[in-house]
Amino acid sequence: MLPEGDEDEDEENITTTATATGDAASDDELEQMSRKLGEMSPFVRQHLIHVENRFFDMFGDKEKQTININKFLTALAATGMRPSDPRLKETYTNLKKVQEKMASNDLQTLDTDYDTFMSIICENLEVLVKAFSSSFIIPDFRGFCHHLDQIYNSCKNNTNGKVASYIPQLARLKSEHWAVSVCTVDGQRYSNGDVNVPFTLQSCSKPLTYAMALGLNGTDTMHSYVGMEPSGRYFNELCLDYNNKPHNPMINAGAIMTAALVKPHLSAADRFDFIFNMYRRLAGDEFLGFNNAVFLSEKECADRNFALAYFMRENKCFPEGTRLHETLDFYFQLCSLEITAESGAVMAATLANGGINPLTGDPVLTVDAVRNTLTLMHSCGMYNYSGQFAFKVGLPSKSGVSGCVLLVIPNTMGICLWSPPLDNNGNSCRGVQFCMELVSRFNFHNFDNLRGQYTTKFDPRTVKAESNAQILFDLLFSTAAGDLSALRRHWLSATDMEAQDYDGRTALHVATSEGHEEIVEYLLIVCEVQPLPKDRWGRTPLDDAISFNHPCCANLIRESCNKKGIEVPSVSTNSILGVSQ
Ligand code: GLN
């Protein structure tokens, strides 16, 4: 449903009395908040003036010189951000404090003075600036949600399919359940239907466990045990490929093999703990459960999975020392992990975001693991419908017998669909219909953006007239904010990572000035930017690193110079900020 700021639960929780202006802002806590504002990085402060004007234009009352909090929260919800978003934690905590100080329970009429407003939001300024400068991946999020509502409703009428019945726990699922949840790579959320009802992941766990196993073992080791070829056979068929390996990790044999490769030296309990924690990080601490009844049922009705495991053992497929029964138990446990459509959407969004959870910033999976996973989801994720799905929808996805579909739009969003009735291929009927309708409206198909192609499809990602200057602004701002995930997106979207602003400043200059070591490393090693570009004052990133006292960044620059055979210069004496060497 559409995000509506004034109906959000967390806002309702903020209840105290009366309206007020900022006189109360002089006490200790508010002073402390203002101090935090003063501690902001030079780059953020440099842009603060524009940001302030913007906020004031949007929510301010020029005569009273106040900001209306309700207007601000409503506009914030319309960007797709939720009050529960961990990136807004400080803003909501500060807001509660201010409300208590002002003894105000009515957000509709709560006005604060300008300084108080800035002290409420200052710790989350980066993400708020992004939200309000249309820099999120889906700038018109409300418009996009209207489309999603329409597709949701159209699929609701689809009563085809049968609920899986091989175990009683699944057979009992109601066929009416229908949930759609979206999380973008910027953490914009949309949810409709039964999005908080838990269900088991079943085969949707396969790509996720595979991605984790890749991180543990590396691609070569993983694929010395499991192939990467669509099998063209049923997901649980008793067969191996020409190399005597299970065809791929998305079918049962391959997933059992993948389970065998996750921390095999740990005890069964520790393996479960490890994987549960990884899944929790994928979901950014949103709902994750374990359904013991499903686990026991799976184990009870697992003749085929046992047959597959014994068949693989007979063919010497497993690494030495694999404990077969323990491995199967582990596989059943993975199938029995519970999510909701909401937490599933965050997991899918983490894949869409190259392995970094968009809400928590946690680098859960490596980018290589995600790339491999998305590739196999694309070719093998929808059972015997995978080829047709790749043709018609053109997006990586994975379905499971509980009626779940995880759909990934790389660099854009993750979607979790859930509706138990399945078609003859074992895919959720409503889930597949949703995917089809989605790509008929939006140009999300992998090959929808070919050069010279004329399409009437809508691109919700198009920022109106996003100029190179805006892209550069976002690149430099994200760098200053230390937002590695935004930088990765720039890199994946072919942004020129060496681009210079009017003053000749590059992302590398900004990163070394701010001391963001991880970003300096990313720019030098992954993006391979030139280590010594000069700004208009002739200063290099090395000069900046030294001036602002970030020796680790300076060393990274020196290392890169050495690697590239570039002579490390003596430090320039030019200084834009009057900082002497
Ligand atoms: N637990 C099921 C099995 O291994 C999962 C299958 C599925 O979701 N397709 O048979």
Coordinates of C-alpha atoms and ligand atoms in Angstrom, one line a residue:
M1 CA 0.0 0.0 0.0
L2 CA 1.0 3.6 -0.5
P3 CA 3.4 5.0 2.1
E4 CA 1.6 7.5 4.2
G5 CA 3.6 9.5 6.6
D6 CA 0.9 10.5 9.1
E7 CA -0.3 7.0 9.6
D8 CA 2.9 5.4 10.6
E9 CA 3.0 3.5 13.9
D10 CA 6.2 5.0 15.2
E11 CA 4.8 8.5 14.9
E12 CA 1.8 7.5 16.8
N13 CA 4.0 6.3 19.6
I14 CA 5.4 9.8 20.0
T15 CA 2.7 11.1 22.4
T16 CA 3.0 14.0 24.8
T17 CA 1.2 17.3 25.1
A18 CA 0.8 20.8 23.6
T19 CA 2.5 22.8 20.8
A20 CA 5.6 24.7 21.2
T21 CA 8.4 26.5 19.5
G22 CA 12.1 26.1 20.1
D23 CA 12.6 27.9 23.4
A24 CA 13.0 24.6 25.2
A25 CA 15.9 23.8 22.9
S26 CA 18.3 25.4 25.2
D27 CA 18.7 22.5 27.6
D28 CA 21.5 20.0 27.8
E29 CA 20.3 17.4 25.5
L30 CA 19.5 19.8 22.7
E31 CA 22.8 21.5 23.2
Q32 CA 24.4 18.1 22.8
M33 CA 22.5 17.5 19.6
S34 CA 23.6 20.9 18.2
R35 CA 27.2 20.0 19.1
K36 CA 26.8 16.9 16.9
L37 CA 25.8 19.3 14.1
G38 CA 29.1 21.1 14.6
E39 CA 31.0 17.8 14.4
M40 CA 29.8 17.1 10.9
S41 CA 32.4 16.6 8.2
P42 CA 33.6 19.7 6.3
F43 CA 31.9 18.5 3.1
V44 CA 28.5 18.0 4.7
R45 CA 28.8 21.4 6.3
Q46 CA 29.7 22.9 3.0
H47 CA 26.5 21.6 1.5
L48 CA 24.4 22.3 4.6
I49 CA 23.3 25.7 3.5
H50 CA 21.6 24.3 0.3
V51 CA 20.1 21.6 2.4
E52 CA 18.8 23.9 5.0
N53 CA 17.2 26.1 2.4
R54 CA 15.6 23.1 0.8
F55 CA 14.1 21.8 4.1
F56 CA 12.9 25.3 4.9
D57 CA 11.2 25.7 1.5
M58 CA 9.5 22.4 2.0
F59 CA 8.3 22.5 5.5
G60 CA 8.9 26.0 6.9
D61 CA 6.7 28.8 7.8
K62 CA 8.5 31.9 6.7
E63 CA 6.6 34.3 8.9
K64 CA 6.9 32.3 12.1
Q65 CA 10.4 31.0 11.1
T66 CA 9.4 27.5 12.1
I67 CA 9.4 24.0 10.6
N68 CA 6.3 21.8 10.8
I69 CA 7.3 18.4 11.9
N70 CA 4.2 16.7 10.6
K71 CA 4.8 18.0 7.1
F72 CA 8.4 16.8 7.3
L73 CA 7.4 13.3 8.5
T74 CA 4.7 13.0 5.8
A75 CA 7.1 14.0 3.1
L76 CA 9.7 11.6 4.5
A77 CA 7.2 8.6 4.4
A78 CA 6.4 9.5 0.8
T79 CA 10.0 8.9 -0.2
G80 CA 9.6 5.3 0.9
M81 CA 11.6 5.5 4.1
R82 CA 10.0 4.0 7.2
P83 CA 10.2 5.3 10.7
S84 CA 11.7 2.0 11.8
D85 CA 14.6 2.4 9.3
P86 CA 17.8 2.0 11.2
R87 CA 19.3 4.9 9.2
L88 CA 16.7 7.2 10.9
K89 CA 17.1 5.9 14.4
E90 CA 18.8 9.1 15.8
T91 CA 16.2 11.3 14.1
Y92 CA 13.3 9.6 15.8
T93 CA 15.1 9.4 19.2
N94 CA 15.9 13.1 19.0
L95 CA 12.3 13.9 17.9
K96 CA 11.0 12.1 21.0
K97 CA 13.3 14.0 23.2
V98 CA 12.2 17.3 21.7
Q99 CA 8.6 16.3 22.0
E100 CA 9.0 15.5 25.6
K101 CA 10.8 18.7 26.3
M102 CA 8.1 20.6 24.5
A103 CA 5.4 18.6 26.1
S104 CA 3.7 18.1 22.8
N105 CA 1.5 15.2 21.8
D106 CA 0.2 16.6 18.6
L107 CA 2.5 16.1 15.7
Q108 CA 0.0 17.8 13.4
T109 CA 0.7 21.1 15.1
L110 CA 4.2 20.5 16.3
D111 CA 6.4 23.3 15.0
T112 CA 10.0 23.7 16.0
D113 CA 12.4 26.5 15.4
Y114 CA 15.0 26.1 12.8
D115 CA 18.0 25.2 15.0
T116 CA 16.0 22.6 16.9
F117 CA 14.8 21.0 13.6
M118 CA 18.4 20.8 12.4
S119 CA 19.6 19.3 15.6
I120 CA 16.8 16.6 15.4
I121 CA 17.9 15.5 11.9
C122 CA 21.6 16.2 11.9
E123 CA 22.9 12.7 12.6
N124 CA 21.0 11.3 9.7
L125 CA 21.6 14.2 7.3
E126 CA 23.2 12.1 4.6
V127 CA 20.3 9.8 4.1
L128 CA 17.8 12.6 4.5
V129 CA 19.5 14.8 1.9
K130 CA 19.4 11.9 -0.5
A131 CA 15.8 11.2 0.2
F132 CA 14.7 14.8 -0.3
S133 CA 16.9 15.5 -3.3
S134 CA 15.2 12.8 -5.4
S135 CA 18.4 10.9 -5.3
F136 CA 16.9 7.6 -4.3
I137 CA 16.8 4.9 -7.0
I138 CA 13.0 5.4 -7.4
P139 CA 12.6 9.2 -7.1
D140 CA 8.8 9.1 -7.5
F141 CA 8.2 6.3 -5.0
R142 CA 4.5 7.1 -4.5
G143 CA 3.9 6.9 -8.2
F144 CA 5.7 3.6 -8.4
C145 CA 3.6 2.3 -5.5
H146 CA 0.4 3.1 -7.4
H147 CA 1.5 0.7 -10.1
L148 CA 2.4 -1.9 -7.6
D149 CA -1.0 -1.6 -6.0
Q150 CA -2.7 -2.2 -9.4
I151 CA -0.6 -5.2 -10.2
Y152 CA -1.2 -6.6 -6.7
N153 CA -4.9 -6.3 -7.1
S154 CA -5.0 -7.8 -10.6
C155 CA -3.0 -10.9 -9.3
K156 CA -5.3 -11.2 -6.4
N157 CA -8.1 -12.3 -8.8
N158 CA -6.0 -15.2 -10.0
T159 CA -7.3 -18.3 -8.2
N160 CA -5.3 -20.9 -10.3
G161 CA -3.0 -23.5 -8.8
K162 CA -2.8 -25.9 -6.0
V163 CA -1.1 -25.6 -2.6
A164 CA 1.8 -28.1 -2.1
S165 CA 0.6 -31.1 -0.3
Y166 CA 3.7 -33.4 0.1
I167 CA 3.8 -32.5 3.8
P168 CA 0.7 -31.6 6.0
Q169 CA 2.3 -28.4 7.2
L170 CA 2.4 -27.0 3.7
A171 CA -1.0 -28.5 2.7
R172 CA -2.5 -26.4 5.5
L173 CA -1.4 -23.1 4.0
K174 CA -4.4 -20.9 3.0
S175 CA -4.6 -20.4 -0.7
E176 CA -5.9 -16.8 -0.2
H177 CA -2.6 -15.6 1.3
W178 CA -1.1 -13.0 -1.0
A179 CA 1.8 -10.7 -0.1
V180 CA 4.0 -8.4 -2.0
S181 CA 6.9 -6.6 -0.4
V182 CA 9.6 -4.4 -2.0
C183 CA 12.8 -3.0 -0.7
T184 CA 14.9 -0.8 -3.0
V185 CA 18.7 -0.5 -2.9
D186 CA 18.1 2.8 -1.1
G187 CA 15.9 1.1 1.5
Q188 CA 12.5 2.4 0.2
R189 CA 9.8 0.1 1.3
Y190 CA 6.4 -1.0 -0.1
S191 CA 4.2 -3.7 1.3
N192 CA 0.8 -5.0 0.5
G193 CA -1.3 -8.0 1.7
D194 CA -0.2 -10.6 4.2
V195 CA 3.3 -9.3 4.5
N196 CA 3.8 -10.1 8.1
V197 CA 2.6 -13.7 8.0
P198 CA 5.6 -16.1 8.4
F199 CA 6.2 -18.9 5.9
T200 CA 9.1 -21.3 5.2
L201 CA 11.8 -20.4 2.7
Q202 CA 12.0 -23.9 1.2
S203 CA 13.8 -23.7 -2.1
C204 CA 14.2 -19.9 -1.8
S205 CA 17.0 -20.7 0.7
K206 CA 19.0 -22.4 -2.0
P207 CA 20.5 -19.2 -3.7
L208 CA 21.0 -17.6 -0.3
T209 CA 22.9 -20.5 1.2
Y210 CA 24.9 -20.8 -2.1
A211 CA 25.9 -17.2 -1.8
M212 CA 27.1 -17.7 1.7
A213 CA 28.9 -20.9 0.8
L214 CA 30.7 -19.0 -2.0
G215 CA 31.9 -16.4 0.5
L216 CA 33.3 -19.3 2.6
N217 CA 34.9 -21.4 -0.1
G218 CA 35.4 -19.2 -3.2
T219 CA 34.0 -19.9 -6.6
D220 CA 36.6 -22.5 -7.8
T221 CA 36.3 -24.8 -4.8
M222 CA 32.5 -24.5 -4.8
H223 CA 32.2 -25.4 -8.4
S224 CA 34.6 -28.3 -8.2
Y225 CA 31.7 -29.9 -6.3
V226 CA 28.6 -28.5 -8.0
G227 CA 28.0 -27.4 -11.6
M228 CA 26.5 -24.3 -13.1
E229 CA 24.3 -25.8 -15.9
P230 CA 20.5 -25.8 -16.0
S231 CA 19.6 -29.5 -15.6
G232 CA 16.5 -29.4 -17.9
R233 CA 15.2 -32.0 -15.4
Y234 CA 12.9 -31.9 -12.3
F235 CA 14.4 -30.2 -9.3
N236 CA 14.6 -33.4 -7.4
E237 CA 15.6 -35.8 -10.2
L238 CA 18.1 -38.5 -9.5
C239 CA 20.8 -37.5 -12.0
L240 CA 24.2 -35.9 -12.2
D241 CA 25.9 -34.0 -14.9
Y242 CA 28.7 -35.3 -17.3
N243 CA 31.3 -34.6 -14.7
N244 CA 29.4 -36.5 -12.0
K245 CA 28.5 -33.4 -10.2
P246 CA 25.0 -32.2 -9.3
H247 CA 23.9 -29.8 -12.1
N248 CA 23.6 -26.6 -10.1
P249 CA 23.0 -25.3 -6.6
M250 CA 19.3 -24.4 -7.3
I251 CA 18.1 -28.0 -7.5
N252 CA 17.9 -30.3 -4.6
A253 CA 21.1 -32.4 -5.3
G254 CA 23.1 -29.2 -5.7
A255 CA 21.6 -27.6 -2.6
I256 CA 22.4 -30.6 -0.5
M257 CA 26.0 -30.4 -1.8
T258 CA 26.0 -26.7 -1.0
A259 CA 24.8 -27.4 2.6
A260 CA 27.7 -29.9 2.9
L261 CA 30.2 -27.1 2.0
V262 CA 29.0 -24.7 4.8
K263 CA 31.4 -24.9 7.7
P264 CA 31.6 -28.7 7.6
H265 CA 34.1 -28.8 10.5
L266 CA 31.6 -27.3 13.0
S267 CA 29.1 -29.2 15.1
A268 CA 25.6 -29.4 13.7
A269 CA 24.5 -26.8 16.3
D270 CA 27.2 -24.4 15.5
R271 CA 26.6 -24.7 11.8
F272 CA 22.9 -23.9 12.3
D273 CA 23.9 -20.9 14.5
F274 CA 26.3 -19.7 11.9
I275 CA 23.8 -19.8 9.1
F276 CA 21.0 -18.4 11.1
N277 CA 23.1 -15.4 12.0
M278 CA 24.0 -14.9 8.3
Y279 CA 20.4 -15.1 7.3
R280 CA 19.5 -12.6 10.0
R281 CA 22.1 -10.2 8.7
L282 CA 20.7 -10.6 5.2
A283 CA 17.3 -9.6 6.6
G284 CA 18.8 -6.7 8.5
D285 CA 17.4 -8.1 11.8
E286 CA 13.9 -8.2 10.5
F287 CA 11.8 -11.4 10.9
L288 CA 13.6 -14.7 10.8
G289 CA 12.3 -17.9 12.3
F290 CA 12.6 -21.6 12.2
N291 CA 9.6 -23.9 11.8
N292 CA 10.3 -27.1 13.7
A293 CA 7.1 -28.8 12.5
V294 CA 8.1 -28.3 8.9
F295 CA 11.6 -29.5 9.6
L296 CA 10.3 -32.7 11.2
S297 CA 7.9 -33.2 8.4
E298 CA 10.5 -32.6 5.7
K299 CA 12.8 -35.2 7.4
E300 CA 9.9 -37.7 7.6
C301 CA 9.0 -37.4 3.9
A302 CA 12.5 -37.2 2.5
D303 CA 13.0 -40.5 0.6
R304 CA 14.0 -38.6 -2.5
N305 CA 16.4 -36.3 -0.8
F306 CA 18.0 -39.3 1.0
A307 CA 18.2 -41.1 -2.4
L308 CA 19.9 -38.1 -3.9
A309 CA 22.4 -37.9 -1.1
Y310 CA 23.2 -41.6 -1.2
F311 CA 23.5 -41.4 -5.0
M312 CA 26.0 -38.6 -4.7
R313 CA 27.9 -40.5 -2.0
E314 CA 28.0 -43.6 -4.3
N315 CA 29.5 -41.3 -7.0
K316 CA 32.0 -39.8 -4.6
C317 CA 30.7 -36.4 -5.1
F318 CA 31.0 -35.1 -1.5
P319 CA 34.2 -33.7 0.1
E320 CA 35.9 -36.2 2.2
G321 CA 34.5 -36.5 5.7
T322 CA 31.0 -35.3 4.8
R323 CA 28.5 -36.6 7.4
L324 CA 25.6 -37.5 5.2
H325 CA 22.7 -37.5 7.7
E326 CA 23.9 -34.4 9.4
T327 CA 24.2 -32.7 6.0
L328 CA 20.6 -33.7 5.1
D329 CA 19.3 -32.4 8.4
F330 CA 21.1 -29.2 7.7
Y331 CA 19.5 -29.0 4.3
F332 CA 16.0 -29.6 5.8
Q333 CA 16.7 -26.9 8.4
L334 CA 17.6 -24.4 5.7
C335 CA 14.2 -25.2 3.9
S336 CA 12.5 -24.7 7.3
L337 CA 13.8 -21.3 8.0
E338 CA 10.9 -18.8 8.2
I339 CA 10.6 -15.4 6.8
T340 CA 7.8 -12.9 6.1
A341 CA 7.4 -11.2 2.7
E342 CA 8.8 -8.1 4.4
S343 CA 12.0 -9.7 5.6
G344 CA 12.3 -11.6 2.3
A345 CA 12.2 -8.3 0.5
V346 CA 15.2 -7.1 2.5
M347 CA 17.1 -10.3 1.7
A348 CA 16.4 -9.9 -2.0
A349 CA 17.4 -6.2 -1.8
T350 CA 20.7 -7.2 -0.3
L351 CA 21.3 -9.3 -3.4
A352 CA 20.2 -6.4 -5.6
N353 CA 22.6 -4.1 -3.7
G354 CA 25.7 -6.3 -4.4
G355 CA 25.6 -8.0 -1.0
I356 CA 25.4 -4.9 1.2
N357 CA 22.3 -4.7 3.2
P358 CA 20.7 -1.4 2.1
L359 CA 19.2 -0.7 5.6
T360 CA 22.1 -1.6 7.9
G361 CA 25.0 -1.1 5.5
D362 CA 26.2 -4.5 6.6
P363 CA 28.4 -6.2 3.8
V364 CA 26.8 -9.6 4.3
L365 CA 27.9 -11.2 1.0
T366 CA 30.8 -10.5 -1.3
V367 CA 30.0 -8.9 -4.7
D368 CA 31.4 -11.9 -6.5
A369 CA 29.2 -14.3 -4.6
V370 CA 26.2 -12.2 -5.5
R371 CA 27.1 -12.0 -9.1
N372 CA 27.4 -15.8 -9.3
T373 CA 24.2 -16.3 -7.4
L374 CA 22.2 -13.9 -9.6
T375 CA 23.5 -15.6 -12.7
L376 CA 22.3 -19.0 -11.5
M377 CA 19.0 -17.6 -10.3
H378 CA 18.6 -16.2 -13.8
S379 CA 19.2 -19.5 -15.6
C380 CA 17.9 -22.0 -13.0
G381 CA 15.7 -20.3 -10.4
M382 CA 12.2 -21.2 -11.5
Y383 CA 12.3 -25.0 -11.9
N384 CA 11.4 -26.2 -15.3
Y385 CA 10.0 -22.8 -16.2
S386 CA 13.5 -21.1 -15.8
G387 CA 14.1 -20.7 -19.5
Q388 CA 10.7 -19.2 -20.2
F389 CA 11.0 -17.0 -17.2
A390 CA 14.4 -15.8 -18.3
F391 CA 12.9 -15.1 -21.7
K392 CA 9.8 -13.4 -20.6
V393 CA 10.8 -11.7 -17.4
G394 CA 14.5 -11.5 -17.8
L395 CA 15.3 -11.2 -14.1
P396 CA 17.1 -13.4 -11.5
S397 CA 14.5 -15.1 -9.2
K398 CA 14.0 -18.2 -7.1
S399 CA 10.8 -19.9 -6.1
G400 CA 10.0 -22.4 -3.4
V401 CA 7.1 -24.8 -2.7
S402 CA 5.7 -22.6 0.1
G403 CA 4.6 -20.2 -2.7
C404 CA 7.5 -17.8 -2.3
V405 CA 9.3 -16.0 -5.1
L406 CA 12.4 -13.9 -4.5
L407 CA 12.8 -11.5 -7.4
V408 CA 15.9 -9.3 -7.8
I409 CA 16.2 -6.3 -10.0
P410 CA 20.0 -5.7 -9.8
N411 CA 21.0 -2.3 -8.6
T412 CA 17.4 -1.4 -8.1
M413 CA 15.3 -3.5 -5.7
G414 CA 14.5 -6.8 -4.2
I415 CA 10.9 -8.1 -4.2
C416 CA 9.4 -10.9 -2.2
L417 CA 6.1 -12.4 -3.4
W418 CA 4.2 -15.0 -1.5
S419 CA 1.0 -16.9 -2.5
P420 CA 0.8 -20.6 -1.8
P421 CA -1.1 -22.0 -4.8
L422 CA 1.5 -23.4 -7.3
D423 CA 1.3 -24.1 -11.1
N424 CA 2.4 -27.3 -12.7
N425 CA 6.0 -26.2 -12.6
G426 CA 5.9 -25.6 -8.8
N427 CA 6.0 -21.8 -9.1
S428 CA 3.5 -19.6 -7.3
C429 CA 0.7 -18.7 -9.8
R430 CA 0.2 -15.2 -8.5
G431 CA 4.0 -14.7 -8.1
V432 CA 4.7 -15.5 -11.7
Q433 CA 1.8 -13.3 -12.9
F434 CA 3.1 -10.4 -10.8
C435 CA 6.6 -10.7 -12.4
M436 CA 5.1 -10.7 -15.9
E437 CA 2.9 -7.7 -15.2
L438 CA 5.8 -5.9 -13.6
V439 CA 8.0 -6.2 -16.6
S440 CA 5.2 -5.4 -19.0
R441 CA 4.9 -1.9 -17.4
F442 CA 8.6 -1.2 -16.4
N443 CA 11.7 -1.7 -18.4
F444 CA 13.2 -4.1 -15.8
H445 CA 13.9 -7.0 -18.2
N446 CA 17.6 -7.5 -18.4
F447 CA 17.6 -6.6 -22.1
D448 CA 15.0 -3.9 -22.1
N449 CA 17.7 -1.2 -22.3
L450 CA 19.5 -2.2 -25.5
R451 CA 20.9 0.7 -27.5
G452 CA 18.5 1.9 -30.2
Q453 CA 15.6 0.0 -28.7
Y454 CA 12.3 1.9 -28.8
T455 CA 10.2 1.1 -25.8
T456 CA 7.0 2.4 -24.4
K457 CA 7.8 0.9 -21.1
F458 CA 8.2 3.2 -18.1
D459 CA 11.5 3.6 -16.3
P460 CA 10.8 4.6 -12.7
R461 CA 14.6 5.0 -12.1
T462 CA 14.9 8.0 -14.4
V463 CA 15.6 11.0 -12.3
K464 CA 14.1 13.9 -14.1
A465 CA 16.8 15.5 -16.2
E466 CA 19.6 14.0 -14.0
S467 CA 22.6 15.9 -15.3
N468 CA 26.2 14.9 -15.1
A469 CA 26.5 17.7 -12.5
Q470 CA 23.9 16.0 -10.3
I471 CA 25.6 12.6 -10.7
L472 CA 28.9 14.2 -9.8
F473 CA 27.3 15.9 -6.8
D474 CA 25.9 12.6 -5.6
L475 CA 29.2 10.9 -6.1
L476 CA 31.1 13.4 -4.1
F477 CA 28.5 13.7 -1.5
S478 CA 28.3 9.9 -1.0
T479 CA 32.1 9.8 -0.8
A480 CA 32.1 12.5 1.9
A481 CA 29.5 10.6 3.8
G482 CA 31.5 7.4 3.6
D483 CA 28.7 5.6 1.8
L484 CA 30.5 2.8 0.1
S485 CA 27.3 1.1 -1.1
A486 CA 26.4 4.3 -3.0
L487 CA 29.8 4.3 -4.5
R488 CA 29.5 0.8 -5.7
R489 CA 26.2 1.7 -7.4
H490 CA 27.9 4.5 -9.2
W491 CA 30.6 2.2 -10.3
L492 CA 28.1 -0.4 -11.5
S493 CA 26.2 2.4 -13.3
A494 CA 29.3 3.4 -15.2
T495 CA 29.7 6.7 -13.5
D496 CA 33.1 8.3 -14.3
M497 CA 34.8 7.7 -10.9
E498 CA 37.6 10.1 -11.9
A499 CA 35.1 13.0 -12.7
Q500 CA 36.2 16.4 -11.4
D501 CA 34.0 19.2 -10.2
Y502 CA 34.4 22.9 -11.1
D503 CA 37.4 23.0 -8.7
G504 CA 38.9 19.9 -10.2
R505 CA 38.1 17.9 -7.0
T506 CA 37.5 14.2 -7.5
A507 CA 36.0 11.5 -5.3
L508 CA 39.5 10.5 -4.3
H509 CA 40.3 14.0 -3.1
V510 CA 37.2 14.0 -1.0
A511 CA 37.8 10.5 0.4
T512 CA 41.4 11.3 1.4
S513 CA 40.3 14.6 3.0
E514 CA 37.7 12.9 5.0
G515 CA 39.9 9.9 5.9
H516 CA 37.5 7.3 4.5
E517 CA 40.1 4.6 4.1
E518 CA 37.7 1.9 2.8
I519 CA 36.5 4.2 0.0
V520 CA 40.1 5.3 -0.9
E521 CA 40.9 1.6 -1.2
Y522 CA 37.7 0.9 -3.3
L523 CA 38.5 3.8 -5.6
L524 CA 42.1 2.8 -6.1
I525 CA 41.8 -0.9 -6.3
V526 CA 38.4 -1.7 -7.7
C527 CA 37.8 1.4 -9.8
E528 CA 41.5 1.8 -10.6
V529 CA 41.3 5.6 -10.5
Q530 CA 44.4 7.6 -11.1
P531 CA 46.1 8.1 -7.7
L532 CA 47.3 11.7 -8.3
P533 CA 44.8 13.9 -10.1
K534 CA 45.3 17.6 -9.5
D535 CA 42.6 20.0 -8.4
R536 CA 42.7 23.7 -9.6
W537 CA 45.1 24.5 -6.8
G538 CA 47.4 21.8 -8.0
R539 CA 46.6 19.7 -4.9
T540 CA 46.6 15.9 -5.1
P541 CA 44.7 13.4 -2.9
L542 CA 48.0 12.7 -1.3
D543 CA 48.4 16.4 -0.3
D544 CA 44.9 16.2 1.2
A545 CA 45.5 13.0 3.1
I546 CA 48.6 14.5 4.7
S547 CA 47.1 17.9 5.3
F548 CA 44.1 16.4 7.1
N549 CA 46.2 13.9 8.9
H550 CA 45.0 10.7 7.5
P551 CA 48.3 8.7 7.1
C552 CA 46.6 5.4 6.2
C553 CA 44.9 7.1 3.2
A554 CA 48.3 8.6 2.3
N555 CA 49.8 5.2 2.4
L556 CA 47.1 3.7 0.1
I557 CA 47.9 6.4 -2.4
R558 CA 51.6 5.8 -2.2
E559 CA 51.0 2.0 -2.6
S560 CA 48.9 2.6 -5.7
C561 CA 51.6 4.9 -7.2
N562 CA 54.2 2.2 -6.6
K563 CA 52.0 -0.4 -8.2
K564 CA 51.4 1.7 -11.2
G565 CA 55.1 2.7 -11.4
I566 CA 54.2 6.4 -10.8
E567 CA 56.8 8.4 -8.9
V568 CA 55.5 9.5 -5.5
P569 CA 55.9 13.3 -5.5
S570 CA 57.0 15.4 -2.7
V571 CA 54.0 17.0 -1.1
S572 CA 52.6 20.1 -2.7
T573 CA 52.6 23.4 -0.8
N574 CA 49.4 24.6 -2.4
S575 CA 46.6 24.7 0.0
I576 CA 42.9 25.5 -0.5
L577 CA 42.1 25.6 3.1
G578 CA 45.2 27.3 4.3
V579 CA 46.4 24.1 6.0
S580 CA 50.2 24.2 6.2
Q581 CA 52.2 21.0 5.8
Ligands
GLN1 N1 11.9 -29.1 1.1 C1 11.7 -29.3 -0.3 C2 12.5 -30.4 -0.9 O1 13.7 -30.5 -0.6 C3 12.0 -28.0 -1.0 C4 11.6 -28.1 -2.4 C5 11.2 -26.9 -3.0 O2 10.9 -25.8 -2.4 N2 11.1 -27.0 -4.2 O3 12.0 -31.3 -1.5

